[in-house]
Amino acid sequence: GLENILRLGEQESKQNGIGINPYCALIEEAYGLDKIEFLQSHENQEIYQKAFDLIEHYFGVEEDDPSIVPQVDESQQQFVFQQQEA
């Protein structure tokens, strides 16, 4: 059931071009992700695997935004952080 809802949200986010699954956000706000993560310690292998697959597919690590990675000043060998533009 939950996987079908998340799959629908993924389709909607692609169609609307928003890029964020609205149902993932709602689940996270309601601490549902914590409950799914807890199921990864379940003794039943099938329940563990389903929880793992849901997290991996729908709540996996977001891609890094290269614009927020600090740059290195080669001449000084130090990190250079960009300042916010006003």
CSV table of N, CA and C in Angstrom, one decimal:
chain,number,residue,atom,x,y,z
A,1,GLY,N,0.8,-1.2,0.0
A,1,GLY,CA,0.0,0.0,0.0
A,1,GLY,C,0.9,1.3,0.0
A,2,LEU,N,1.8,1.4,0.9
A,2,LEU,CA,2.6,2.6,1.0
A,2,LEU,C,3.5,2.7,-0.2
A,3,GLU,N,4.0,1.6,-0.7
A,3,GLU,CA,4.8,1.7,-1.9
A,3,GLU,C,4.0,2.3,-3.1
A,4,ASN,N,2.7,1.9,-3.2
A,4,ASN,CA,1.9,2.4,-4.3
A,4,ASN,C,1.7,3.9,-4.2
A,5,ILE,N,1.5,4.4,-3.0
A,5,ILE,CA,1.3,5.8,-2.7
A,5,ILE,C,2.6,6.6,-3.1
A,6,LEU,N,3.7,6.0,-2.7
A,6,LEU,CA,5.0,6.7,-3.0
A,6,LEU,C,5.3,6.7,-4.5
A,7,ARG,N,4.9,5.5,-5.1
A,7,ARG,CA,5.1,5.4,-6.6
A,7,ARG,C,4.2,6.5,-7.3
A,8,LEU,N,3.0,6.7,-6.9
A,8,LEU,CA,2.1,7.7,-7.4
A,8,LEU,C,2.7,9.1,-7.2
A,9,GLY,N,3.2,9.4,-6.1
A,9,GLY,CA,3.8,10.6,-5.8
A,9,GLY,C,5.0,10.9,-6.7
A,10,GLU,N,5.8,9.8,-6.9
A,10,GLU,CA,7.0,10.0,-7.8
A,10,GLU,C,6.5,10.3,-9.2
A,11,GLN,N,5.5,9.7,-9.7
A,11,GLN,CA,4.9,9.9,-11.0
A,11,GLN,C,4.4,11.4,-11.1
A,12,GLU,N,3.7,11.8,-10.1
A,12,GLU,CA,3.2,13.2,-10.1
A,12,GLU,C,4.3,14.2,-10.1
A,13,SER,N,5.3,13.9,-9.3
A,13,SER,CA,6.4,14.9,-9.3
A,13,SER,C,7.1,15.0,-10.6
A,14,LYS,N,7.2,13.9,-11.4
A,14,LYS,CA,7.8,14.0,-12.7
A,14,LYS,C,6.9,14.7,-13.7
A,15,GLN,N,5.6,14.4,-13.6
A,15,GLN,CA,4.7,15.1,-14.5
A,15,GLN,C,4.6,16.6,-14.3
A,16,ASN,N,4.6,17.0,-13.0
A,16,ASN,CA,4.5,18.4,-12.7
A,16,ASN,C,5.8,19.1,-12.7
A,17,GLY,N,6.9,18.4,-12.8
A,17,GLY,CA,8.2,19.0,-12.9
A,17,GLY,C,8.7,19.6,-11.6
A,18,ILE,N,8.1,19.2,-10.5
A,18,ILE,CA,8.5,19.7,-9.2
A,18,ILE,C,9.7,19.0,-8.6
A,19,GLY,N,9.9,17.8,-9.0
A,19,GLY,CA,11.1,17.1,-8.6
A,19,GLY,C,11.1,16.5,-7.2
A,20,ILE,N,10.0,16.8,-6.4
A,20,ILE,CA,10.0,16.4,-5.0
A,20,ILE,C,8.7,15.6,-4.9
A,21,ASN,N,8.8,14.4,-4.3
A,21,ASN,CA,7.6,13.5,-4.1
A,21,ASN,C,6.9,14.1,-2.9
A,22,PRO,N,5.6,14.6,-3.1
A,22,PRO,CA,4.9,15.3,-2.0
A,22,PRO,C,4.6,14.3,-0.9
A,23,TYR,N,4.4,13.0,-1.3
A,23,TYR,CA,4.0,12.0,-0.2
A,23,TYR,C,5.3,11.7,0.6
A,24,CYS,N,6.4,11.7,0.1
A,24,CYS,CA,7.7,11.5,0.9
A,24,CYS,C,7.8,12.6,1.9
A,25,ALA,N,7.5,13.8,1.5
A,25,ALA,CA,7.6,14.9,2.4
A,25,ALA,C,6.6,14.8,3.6
A,26,LEU,N,5.4,14.4,3.2
A,26,LEU,CA,4.3,14.2,4.3
A,26,LEU,C,4.7,13.1,5.2
A,27,ILE,N,5.2,12.0,4.7
A,27,ILE,CA,5.6,10.9,5.5
A,27,ILE,C,6.8,11.3,6.5
A,28,GLU,N,7.7,12.1,6.0
A,28,GLU,CA,8.8,12.6,6.8
A,28,GLU,C,8.3,13.5,7.9
A,29,GLU,N,7.3,14.4,7.6
A,29,GLU,CA,6.8,15.3,8.5
A,29,GLU,C,6.0,14.6,9.7
A,30,ALA,N,5.4,13.4,9.3
A,30,ALA,CA,4.7,12.7,10.3
A,30,ALA,C,5.5,11.6,11.0
A,31,TYR,N,6.9,11.7,10.9
A,31,TYR,CA,7.8,10.8,11.5
A,31,TYR,C,7.7,9.4,11.0
A,32,GLY,N,7.1,9.3,9.8
A,32,GLY,CA,6.9,7.9,9.2
A,32,GLY,C,8.2,7.3,8.8
A,33,LEU,N,9.2,8.2,8.3
A,33,LEU,CA,10.5,7.6,7.9
A,33,LEU,C,11.2,7.0,9.1
A,34,ASP,N,11.0,7.5,10.3
A,34,ASP,CA,11.6,6.9,11.5
A,34,ASP,C,11.0,5.5,11.7
A,35,LYS,N,9.7,5.4,11.5
A,35,LYS,CA,9.1,4.1,11.7
A,35,LYS,C,9.5,3.1,10.7
A,36,ILE,N,9.7,3.6,9.4
A,36,ILE,CA,10.2,2.7,8.4
A,36,ILE,C,11.6,2.2,8.7
A,37,GLU,N,12.4,3.2,9.1
A,37,GLU,CA,13.8,2.8,9.5
A,37,GLU,C,13.8,1.8,10.6
A,38,PHE,N,12.9,2.0,11.6
A,38,PHE,CA,12.8,1.0,12.7
A,38,PHE,C,12.5,-0.4,12.2
A,39,LEU,N,11.7,-0.5,11.1
A,39,LEU,CA,11.4,-1.8,10.6
A,39,LEU,C,12.6,-2.5,10.0
A,40,GLN,N,13.7,-1.8,9.7
A,40,GLN,CA,14.9,-2.4,9.2
A,40,GLN,C,15.6,-3.3,10.2
A,41,SER,N,15.2,-3.2,11.5
A,41,SER,CA,15.7,-4.1,12.5
A,41,SER,C,14.7,-5.2,12.9
A,42,HIS,N,13.7,-5.4,12.0
A,42,HIS,CA,12.7,-6.4,12.3
A,42,HIS,C,13.3,-7.8,12.0
A,43,GLU,N,12.9,-8.8,12.8
A,43,GLU,CA,13.5,-10.1,12.6
A,43,GLU,C,13.0,-10.8,11.3
A,44,ASN,N,11.9,-10.4,10.8
A,44,ASN,CA,11.3,-11.0,9.6
A,44,ASN,C,12.1,-10.4,8.4
A,45,GLN,N,12.8,-11.2,7.7
A,45,GLN,CA,13.6,-10.8,6.6
A,45,GLN,C,12.8,-10.1,5.5
A,46,GLU,N,11.6,-10.5,5.2
A,46,GLU,CA,10.7,-9.9,4.2
A,46,GLU,C,10.4,-8.4,4.6
A,47,ILE,N,10.0,-8.2,5.9
A,47,ILE,CA,9.7,-6.9,6.4
A,47,ILE,C,11.0,-6.0,6.3
A,48,TYR,N,12.1,-6.5,6.7
A,48,TYR,CA,13.4,-5.8,6.7
A,48,TYR,C,13.6,-5.3,5.2
A,49,GLN,N,13.5,-6.3,4.3
A,49,GLN,CA,13.8,-6.0,2.9
A,49,GLN,C,12.9,-4.9,2.3
A,50,LYS,N,11.6,-5.0,2.6
A,50,LYS,CA,10.6,-4.1,2.1
A,50,LYS,C,10.9,-2.7,2.7
A,51,ALA,N,11.2,-2.6,3.9
A,51,ALA,CA,11.6,-1.3,4.5
A,51,ALA,C,12.9,-0.7,3.9
A,52,PHE,N,13.9,-1.6,3.7
A,52,PHE,CA,15.1,-1.2,3.1
A,52,PHE,C,14.9,-0.7,1.7
A,53,ASP,N,14.1,-1.4,0.9
A,53,ASP,CA,13.8,-1.0,-0.5
A,53,ASP,C,13.1,0.3,-0.5
A,54,LEU,N,12.1,0.6,0.4
A,54,LEU,CA,11.4,1.8,0.4
A,54,LEU,C,12.3,3.0,0.7
A,55,ILE,N,13.2,2.8,1.6
A,55,ILE,CA,14.1,3.9,2.0
A,55,ILE,C,15.1,4.1,0.9
A,56,GLU,N,15.6,3.1,0.3
A,56,GLU,CA,16.6,3.2,-0.7
A,56,GLU,C,16.1,3.9,-2.0
A,57,HIS,N,14.8,3.5,-2.3
A,57,HIS,CA,14.3,4.1,-3.6
A,57,HIS,C,13.7,5.5,-3.4
A,58,TYR,N,12.9,5.6,-2.3
A,58,TYR,CA,12.1,6.9,-2.2
A,58,TYR,C,12.7,7.9,-1.2
A,59,PHE,N,13.6,7.5,-0.3
A,59,PHE,CA,14.1,8.4,0.7
A,59,PHE,C,15.7,8.3,0.6
A,60,GLY,N,16.2,7.8,-0.4
A,60,GLY,CA,17.7,7.7,-0.6
A,60,GLY,C,18.4,9.0,-0.5
A,61,VAL,N,19.7,8.9,-0.5
A,61,VAL,CA,20.6,10.0,-0.4
A,61,VAL,C,20.3,10.9,-1.6
A,62,GLU,N,20.2,12.2,-1.3
A,62,GLU,CA,20.0,13.2,-2.4
A,62,GLU,C,21.3,13.5,-3.0
A,63,GLU,N,21.2,13.8,-4.3
A,63,GLU,CA,22.5,14.2,-5.0
A,63,GLU,C,23.0,15.4,-4.4
A,64,ASP,N,24.3,15.5,-4.4
A,64,ASP,CA,25.0,16.7,-3.9
A,64,ASP,C,24.9,17.8,-4.9
A,65,ASP,N,24.7,19.0,-4.3
A,65,ASP,CA,24.6,20.2,-5.2
A,65,ASP,C,26.0,20.8,-5.3
A,66,PRO,N,26.6,20.7,-6.5
A,66,PRO,CA,28.0,21.2,-6.6
A,66,PRO,C,28.1,22.7,-6.2
A,67,SER,N,27.1,23.5,-6.2
A,67,SER,CA,27.2,24.9,-5.9
A,67,SER,C,27.4,25.1,-4.4
A,68,ILE,N,27.2,24.1,-3.6
A,68,ILE,CA,27.4,24.3,-2.1
A,68,ILE,C,28.6,23.7,-1.6
A,69,VAL,N,29.4,23.1,-2.5
A,69,VAL,CA,30.7,22.5,-2.1
A,69,VAL,C,31.7,23.6,-2.0
A,70,PRO,N,32.5,23.6,-0.9
A,70,PRO,CA,33.5,24.7,-0.8
A,70,PRO,C,34.6,24.5,-1.9
A,71,GLN,N,35.1,25.6,-2.4
A,71,GLN,CA,36.2,25.5,-3.4
A,71,GLN,C,37.5,25.7,-2.6
A,72,VAL,N,38.5,25.2,-3.2
A,72,VAL,CA,39.9,25.3,-2.7
A,72,VAL,C,40.6,26.4,-3.4
A,73,ASP,N,41.2,27.3,-2.7
A,73,ASP,CA,42.1,28.3,-3.3
A,73,ASP,C,43.5,27.7,-3.5
A,74,GLU,N,43.8,27.4,-4.7
A,74,GLU,CA,45.1,26.6,-5.0
A,74,GLU,C,46.3,27.4,-4.5
A,75,SER,N,46.3,28.7,-4.5
A,75,SER,CA,47.5,29.4,-4.1
A,75,SER,C,47.7,29.4,-2.6
A,76,GLN,N,46.6,29.3,-1.8
A,76,GLN,CA,46.7,29.3,-0.4
A,76,GLN,C,46.4,28.0,0.2
A,77,GLN,N,45.9,27.0,-0.6
A,77,GLN,CA,45.5,25.7,-0.1
A,77,GLN,C,44.5,25.8,1.1
A,78,GLN,N,43.5,26.7,0.9
A,78,GLN,CA,42.5,26.8,1.9
A,78,GLN,C,41.1,26.8,1.3
A,79,PHE,N,40.1,26.5,2.1
A,79,PHE,CA,38.8,26.5,1.6
A,79,PHE,C,38.3,27.9,1.4
A,80,VAL,N,37.6,28.1,0.3
A,80,VAL,CA,37.0,29.5,0.1
A,80,VAL,C,35.5,29.3,0.0
A,81,PHE,N,34.8,29.9,0.9
A,81,PHE,CA,33.3,29.8,1.0
A,81,PHE,C,32.7,31.0,0.3
A,82,GLN,N,31.7,30.7,-0.5
A,82,GLN,CA,31.0,31.8,-1.2
A,82,GLN,C,30.1,32.5,-0.3
A,83,GLN,N,30.1,33.8,-0.4
A,83,GLN,CA,29.2,34.6,0.4
A,83,GLN,C,27.9,34.8,-0.3
A,84,GLN,N,26.8,34.9,0.5
A,84,GLN,CA,25.5,35.1,0.0
A,84,GLN,C,25.4,36.4,-0.7
A,85,GLU,N,24.8,36.4,-1.9
A,85,GLU,CA,24.6,37.6,-2.6
A,85,GLU,C,23.3,38.3,-2.1
A,86,ALA,N,23.4,39.6,-2.0
A,86,ALA,CA,22.3,40.4,-1.4
A,86,ALA,C,21.3,40.7,-2.5
